Amino acid sequence: NAGVTQTPKFQVLKTGQSMTLQCAQDMNHNSMYWYRQDPGMGLRLIYYSASEGTTDKGEVPNGYNVSRLNKREFSLRLESAAPSQTSVYFCASSGTSGRTLASEQYFGPGTRLTVT
Amino acid sequence: AQSVSQHNHHVILSEAASLELGCNYSYGGTVNLFWYVQYPGQHLQLLLKYFSGDPLVKGIKGFEAEFIKSKFSFNLRKPSVQWSDTAEYFCAVMQGGGFKTIFGAGTRLFVKA
């Protein structure tokens, strides 16, 4: 049981390049999330997917797109990378708990992205 | 907009000292509350959570937190910290019945051996 996996672990891009961050979970969770973590700002939600087939914007969606490929996989795409997107990106997933629609989140190991 | 405020950005304690990390949130409806911890070089993991019931919740490694609805607070406590508690701690709030979770900016705790 690997939990939440992310690839790649590290990436360096030049301004204007594109890339896709991959995330997969094997816990049969309905909900998946993408966050960015910047010093002094905690985690900020980029996009989330409440269930397979749905995606919604979070706090900082500009410059990103997502795809919920199936229940297991949720990818994040940067179409034209900018230096302001230098960050650590975390994927997370959550299941349900009793009457709540989403419970605590399980996080992947993160992708450290640098845009020069 | 919903927000989460953690009062201390950096805390330095000696081993065996008591810990209290403050967390306040701005949402007025039903909330689910979490504390997550990120040890150096590791990803976030859950310390404890509150959904309903007893407002004093206990988590892993001797941590506990108290939900005070009237103060919109969910402070984290530990009576006696250890060097291995050195980490960054994040308070998080999820709107009841929703999916979005808002995180605080985090508190870096350094425990001196």
PDB file of N, CA, C and O in Angstrom, chain B residues 55-100:
ATOM      1  N   PRO B  55     -14.912  18.320  22.823  1.00  0.00           N
ATOM      2  CA  PRO B  55     -14.047  19.344  22.208  1.00  0.00           C
ATOM      3  C   PRO B  55     -12.564  19.164  22.526  1.00  0.00           C
ATOM      4  O   PRO B  55     -11.731  19.827  21.929  1.00  0.00           O
ATOM      5  N   LEU B  56     -12.233  18.300  23.456  1.00  0.00           N
ATOM      6  CA  LEU B  56     -10.835  18.020  23.745  1.00  0.00           C
ATOM      7  C   LEU B  56     -10.469  16.718  23.042  1.00  0.00           C
ATOM      8  O   LEU B  56     -10.982  15.653  23.382  1.00  0.00           O
ATOM      9  N   VAL B  57      -9.612  16.841  22.041  1.00  0.00           N
ATOM     10  CA  VAL B  57      -9.259  15.654  21.257  1.00  0.00           C
ATOM     11  C   VAL B  57      -7.801  15.299  21.480  1.00  0.00           C
ATOM     12  O   VAL B  57      -6.953  16.180  21.642  1.00  0.00           O
ATOM     13  N   LYS B  58      -7.547  14.015  21.486  1.00  0.00           N
ATOM     14  CA  LYS B  58      -6.180  13.544  21.685  1.00  0.00           C
ATOM     15  C   LYS B  58      -5.663  12.950  20.370  1.00  0.00           C
ATOM     16  O   LYS B  58      -6.403  12.284  19.641  1.00  0.00           O
ATOM     17  N   GLY B  59      -4.385  13.216  20.111  1.00  0.00           N
ATOM     18  CA  GLY B  59      -3.787  12.701  18.892  1.00  0.00           C
ATOM     19  C   GLY B  59      -2.600  11.810  19.197  1.00  0.00           C
ATOM     20  O   GLY B  59      -2.441  11.315  20.302  1.00  0.00           O
ATOM     21  N   ILE B  60      -1.762  11.672  18.183  1.00  0.00           N
ATOM     22  CA  ILE B  60      -0.588  10.823  18.334  1.00  0.00           C
ATOM     23  C   ILE B  60       0.500  11.547  19.113  1.00  0.00           C
ATOM     24  O   ILE B  60       0.479  12.778  19.235  1.00  0.00           O
ATOM     25  N   LYS B  61       1.415  10.779  19.659  1.00  0.00           N
ATOM     26  CA  LYS B  61       2.630  11.295  20.297  1.00  0.00           C
ATOM     27  C   LYS B  61       2.336  12.258  21.460  1.00  0.00           C
ATOM     28  O   LYS B  61       3.131  13.158  21.722  1.00  0.00           O
ATOM     29  N   GLY B  62       1.216  12.082  22.141  1.00  0.00           N
ATOM     30  CA  GLY B  62       0.927  12.863  23.334  1.00  0.00           C
ATOM     31  C   GLY B  62       0.353  14.249  23.086  1.00  0.00           C
ATOM     32  O   GLY B  62       0.193  15.036  24.014  1.00  0.00           O
ATOM     33  N   PHE B  63       0.041  14.572  21.831  1.00  0.00           N
ATOM     34  CA  PHE B  63      -0.556  15.866  21.515  1.00  0.00           C
ATOM     35  C   PHE B  63      -2.056  15.851  21.779  1.00  0.00           C
ATOM     36  O   PHE B  63      -2.706  14.819  21.650  1.00  0.00           O
ATOM     37  N   GLU B  64      -2.590  17.018  22.136  1.00  0.00           N
ATOM     38  CA  GLU B  64      -4.021  17.191  22.253  1.00  0.00           C
ATOM     39  C   GLU B  64      -4.387  18.595  21.789  1.00  0.00           C
ATOM     40  O   GLU B  64      -3.525  19.476  21.697  1.00  0.00           O
ATOM     41  N   ALA B  65      -5.659  18.778  21.487  1.00  0.00           N
ATOM     42  CA  ALA B  65      -6.129  20.094  21.062  1.00  0.00           C
ATOM     43  C   ALA B  65      -7.527  20.306  21.610  1.00  0.00           C
ATOM     44  O   ALA B  65      -8.299  19.357  21.771  1.00  0.00           O
ATOM     45  N   GLU B  66      -7.842  21.564  21.875  1.00  0.00           N
ATOM     46  CA  GLU B  66      -9.158  21.903  22.415  1.00  0.00           C
ATOM     47  C   GLU B  66      -9.870  22.851  21.467  1.00  0.00           C
ATOM     48  O   GLU B  66      -9.342  23.908  21.103  1.00  0.00           O
ATOM     49  N   PHE B  67     -11.085  22.463  21.100  1.00  0.00           N
ATOM     50  CA  PHE B  67     -11.937  23.292  20.247  1.00  0.00           C
ATOM     51  C   PHE B  67     -12.787  24.168  21.151  1.00  0.00           C
ATOM     52  O   PHE B  67     -13.545  23.663  21.979  1.00  0.00           O
ATOM     53  N   ILE B  68     -12.637  25.473  21.007  1.00  0.00           N
ATOM     54  CA  ILE B  68     -13.483  26.415  21.738  1.00  0.00           C
ATOM     55  C   ILE B  68     -14.284  27.188  20.703  1.00  0.00           C
ATOM     56  O   ILE B  68     -13.784  28.118  20.065  1.00  0.00           O
ATOM     57  N   LYS B  69     -15.545  26.797  20.559  1.00  0.00           N
ATOM     58  CA  LYS B  69     -16.369  27.335  19.485  1.00  0.00           C
ATOM     59  C   LYS B  69     -16.550  28.845  19.621  1.00  0.00           C
ATOM     60  O   LYS B  69     -16.507  29.570  18.639  1.00  0.00           O
ATOM     61  N   SER B  70     -16.748  29.320  20.858  1.00  0.00           N
ATOM     62  CA  SER B  70     -17.015  30.735  21.076  1.00  0.00           C
ATOM     63  C   SER B  70     -15.823  31.605  20.723  1.00  0.00           C
ATOM     64  O   SER B  70     -15.974  32.794  20.428  1.00  0.00           O
ATOM     65  N   LYS B  71     -14.631  31.015  20.735  1.00  0.00           N
ATOM     66  CA  LYS B  71     -13.418  31.767  20.417  1.00  0.00           C
ATOM     67  C   LYS B  71     -12.894  31.434  19.021  1.00  0.00           C
ATOM     68  O   LYS B  71     -11.844  31.945  18.628  1.00  0.00           O
ATOM     69  N   PHE B  72     -13.585  30.578  18.303  1.00  0.00           N
ATOM     70  CA  PHE B  72     -13.136  30.139  16.974  1.00  0.00           C
ATOM     71  C   PHE B  72     -11.675  29.669  17.051  1.00  0.00           C
ATOM     72  O   PHE B  72     -10.844  30.014  16.210  1.00  0.00           O
ATOM     73  N   SER B  73     -11.366  28.886  18.081  1.00  0.00           N
ATOM     74  CA  SER B  73      -9.983  28.474  18.281  1.00  0.00           C
ATOM     75  C   SER B  73      -9.847  26.965  18.377  1.00  0.00           C
ATOM     76  O   SER B  73     -10.792  26.250  18.747  1.00  0.00           O
ATOM     77  N   PHE B  74      -8.669  26.504  18.040  1.00  0.00           N
ATOM     78  CA  PHE B  74      -8.339  25.075  18.099  1.00  0.00           C
ATOM     79  C   PHE B  74      -6.857  24.983  18.411  1.00  0.00           C
ATOM     80  O   PHE B  74      -6.035  24.688  17.557  1.00  0.00           O
ATOM     81  N   ASN B  75      -6.506  25.226  19.668  1.00  0.00           N
ATOM     82  CA  ASN B  75      -5.101  25.292  20.063  1.00  0.00           C
ATOM     83  C   ASN B  75      -4.527  23.914  20.329  1.00  0.00           C
ATOM     84  O   ASN B  75      -5.187  23.042  20.900  1.00  0.00           O
ATOM     85  N   LEU B  76      -3.289  23.747  19.949  1.00  0.00           N
ATOM     86  CA  LEU B  76      -2.578  22.481  20.106  1.00  0.00           C
ATOM     87  C   LEU B  76      -1.727  22.529  21.362  1.00  0.00           C
ATOM     88  O   LEU B  76      -1.055  23.541  21.609  1.00  0.00           O
ATOM     89  N   ARG B  77      -1.706  21.438  22.119  1.00  0.00           N
ATOM     90  CA  ARG B  77      -0.930  21.408  23.358  1.00  0.00           C
ATOM     91  C   ARG B  77      -0.183  20.088  23.495  1.00  0.00           C
ATOM     92  O   ARG B  77      -0.609  19.050  22.970  1.00  0.00           O
ATOM     93  N   LYS B  78       0.943  20.189  24.216  1.00  0.00           N
ATOM     94  CA  LYS B  78       1.656  18.984  24.657  1.00  0.00           C
ATOM     95  C   LYS B  78       2.336  19.329  25.974  1.00  0.00           C
ATOM     96  O   LYS B  78       3.031  20.341  26.064  1.00  0.00           O
ATOM     97  N   PRO B  79       2.151  18.521  27.010  1.00  0.00           N
ATOM     98  CA  PRO B  79       2.669  18.882  28.338  1.00  0.00           C
ATOM     99  C   PRO B  79       4.199  18.911  28.413  1.00  0.00           C
ATOM    100  O   PRO B  79       4.753  19.713  29.164  1.00  0.00           O
ATOM    101  N   SER B  80       4.861  18.046  27.622  1.00  0.00           N
ATOM    102  CA  SER B  80       6.303  17.939  27.743  1.00  0.00           C
ATOM    103  C   SER B  80       6.882  17.566  26.371  1.00  0.00           C
ATOM    104  O   SER B  80       6.706  16.437  25.906  1.00  0.00           O
ATOM    105  N   VAL B  81       7.539  18.512  25.727  1.00  0.00           N
ATOM    106  CA  VAL B  81       8.024  18.249  24.371  1.00  0.00           C
ATOM    107  C   VAL B  81       9.355  17.499  24.402  1.00  0.00           C
ATOM    108  O   VAL B  81      10.109  17.559  25.373  1.00  0.00           O
ATOM    109  N   GLN B  82       9.607  16.817  23.287  1.00  0.00           N
ATOM    110  CA  GLN B  82      10.867  16.092  23.111  1.00  0.00           C
ATOM    111  C   GLN B  82      11.590  16.645  21.890  1.00  0.00           C
ATOM    112  O   GLN B  82      10.981  17.282  21.016  1.00  0.00           O
ATOM    113  N   TRP B  83      12.884  16.368  21.826  1.00  0.00           N
ATOM    114  CA  TRP B  83      13.683  16.832  20.710  1.00  0.00           C
ATOM    115  C   TRP B  83      13.062  16.366  19.382  1.00  0.00           C
ATOM    116  O   TRP B  83      13.062  17.079  18.384  1.00  0.00           O
ATOM    117  N   SER B  84      12.484  15.176  19.389  1.00  0.00           N
ATOM    118  CA  SER B  84      11.897  14.607  18.171  1.00  0.00           C
ATOM    119  C   SER B  84      10.611  15.319  17.733  1.00  0.00           C
ATOM    120  O   SER B  84      10.076  15.027  16.662  1.00  0.00           O
ATOM    121  N   ASP B  85      10.122  16.261  18.539  1.00  0.00           N
ATOM    122  CA  ASP B  85       8.945  17.044  18.134  1.00  0.00           C
ATOM    123  C   ASP B  85       9.314  18.223  17.250  1.00  0.00           C
ATOM    124  O   ASP B  85       8.427  18.946  16.781  1.00  0.00           O
ATOM    125  N   THR B  86      10.589  18.426  17.029  1.00  0.00           N
ATOM    126  CA  THR B  86      11.033  19.474  16.117  1.00  0.00           C
ATOM    127  C   THR B  86      10.418  19.241  14.748  1.00  0.00           C
ATOM    128  O   THR B  86      10.622  18.192  14.133  1.00  0.00           O
ATOM    129  N   ALA B  87       9.636  20.216  14.288  1.00  0.00           N
ATOM    130  CA  ALA B  87       8.857  20.037  13.052  1.00  0.00           C
ATOM    131  C   ALA B  87       8.110  21.333  12.774  1.00  0.00           C
ATOM    132  O   ALA B  87       8.178  22.287  13.540  1.00  0.00           O
ATOM    133  N   GLU B  88       7.378  21.328  11.666  1.00  0.00           N
ATOM    134  CA  GLU B  88       6.470  22.431  11.380  1.00  0.00           C
ATOM    135  C   GLU B  88       5.043  21.925  11.568  1.00  0.00           C
ATOM    136  O   GLU B  88       4.703  20.834  11.108  1.00  0.00           O
ATOM    137  N   TYR B  89       4.235  22.733  12.235  1.00  0.00           N
ATOM    138  CA  TYR B  89       2.875  22.336  12.587  1.00  0.00           C
ATOM    139  C   TYR B  89       1.869  23.234  11.881  1.00  0.00           C
ATOM    140  O   TYR B  89       2.001  24.462  11.902  1.00  0.00           O
ATOM    141  N   PHE B  90       0.879  22.609  11.279  1.00  0.00           N
ATOM    142  CA  PHE B  90      -0.125  23.340  10.519  1.00  0.00           C
ATOM    143  C   PHE B  90      -1.516  23.068  11.067  1.00  0.00           C
ATOM    144  O   PHE B  90      -1.913  21.916  11.225  1.00  0.00           O
ATOM    145  N   CYS B  91      -2.239  24.143  11.320  1.00  0.00           N
ATOM    146  CA  CYS B  91      -3.645  24.056  11.654  1.00  0.00           C
ATOM    147  C   CYS B  91      -4.444  24.140  10.354  1.00  0.00           C
ATOM    148  O   CYS B  91      -4.065  24.878   9.436  1.00  0.00           O
ATOM    149  N   ALA B  92      -5.531  23.393  10.264  1.00  0.00           N
ATOM    150  CA  ALA B  92      -6.319  23.400   9.027  1.00  0.00           C
ATOM    151  C   ALA B  92      -7.798  23.308   9.359  1.00  0.00           C
ATOM    152  O   ALA B  92      -8.188  22.659  10.337  1.00  0.00           O
ATOM    153  N   VAL B  93      -8.599  23.968   8.550  1.00  0.00           N
ATOM    154  CA  VAL B  93     -10.044  24.030   8.783  1.00  0.00           C
ATOM    155  C   VAL B  93     -10.771  23.637   7.511  1.00  0.00           C
ATOM    156  O   VAL B  93     -10.474  24.157   6.437  1.00  0.00           O
ATOM    157  N   MET B  94     -11.703  22.734   7.643  1.00  0.00           N
ATOM    158  CA  MET B  94     -12.545  22.335   6.521  1.00  0.00           C
ATOM    159  C   MET B  94     -13.981  22.694   6.854  1.00  0.00           C
ATOM    160  O   MET B  94     -14.480  22.357   7.931  1.00  0.00           O
ATOM    161  N   GLN B  95     -14.611  23.388   5.938  1.00  0.00           N
ATOM    162  CA  GLN B  95     -16.009  23.747   6.129  1.00  0.00           C
ATOM    163  C   GLN B  95     -16.846  22.487   6.213  1.00  0.00           C
ATOM    164  O   GLN B  95     -16.681  21.575   5.380  1.00  0.00           O
ATOM    165  N   GLY B  96     -17.696  22.385   7.223  1.00  0.00           N
ATOM    166  CA  GLY B  96     -18.503  21.196   7.399  1.00  0.00           C
ATOM    167  C   GLY B  96     -19.332  20.901   6.174  1.00  0.00           C
ATOM    168  O   GLY B  96     -19.981  21.793   5.634  1.00  0.00           O
ATOM    169  N   GLY B  97     -19.317  19.668   5.720  1.00  0.00           N
ATOM    170  CA  GLY B  97     -20.067  19.296   4.527  1.00  0.00           C
ATOM    171  C   GLY B  97     -19.367  19.639   3.241  1.00  0.00           C
ATOM    172  O   GLY B  97     -19.924  19.442   2.160  1.00  0.00           O
ATOM    173  N   GLY B  98     -18.163  20.177   3.331  1.00  0.00           N
ATOM    174  CA  GLY B  98     -17.440  20.577   2.127  1.00  0.00           C
ATOM    175  C   GLY B  98     -16.207  19.727   1.907  1.00  0.00           C
ATOM    176  O   GLY B  98     -16.028  18.691   2.535  1.00  0.00           O
ATOM    177  N   PHE B  99     -15.376  20.192   0.985  1.00  0.00           N
ATOM    178  CA  PHE B  99     -14.154  19.487   0.638  1.00  0.00           C
ATOM    179  C   PHE B  99     -12.919  20.348   0.813  1.00  0.00           C
ATOM    180  O   PHE B  99     -11.849  19.851   1.087  1.00  0.00           O
ATOM    181  N   LYS B 100     -13.079  21.641   0.636  1.00  0.00           N
ATOM    182  CA  LYS B 100     -11.912  22.517   0.667  1.00  0.00           C
ATOM    183  C   LYS B 100     -11.393  22.651   2.077  1.00  0.00           C
ATOM    184  O   LYS B 100     -12.158  22.839   3.018  1.00  0.00           O
TER     185      LYS B 100
END
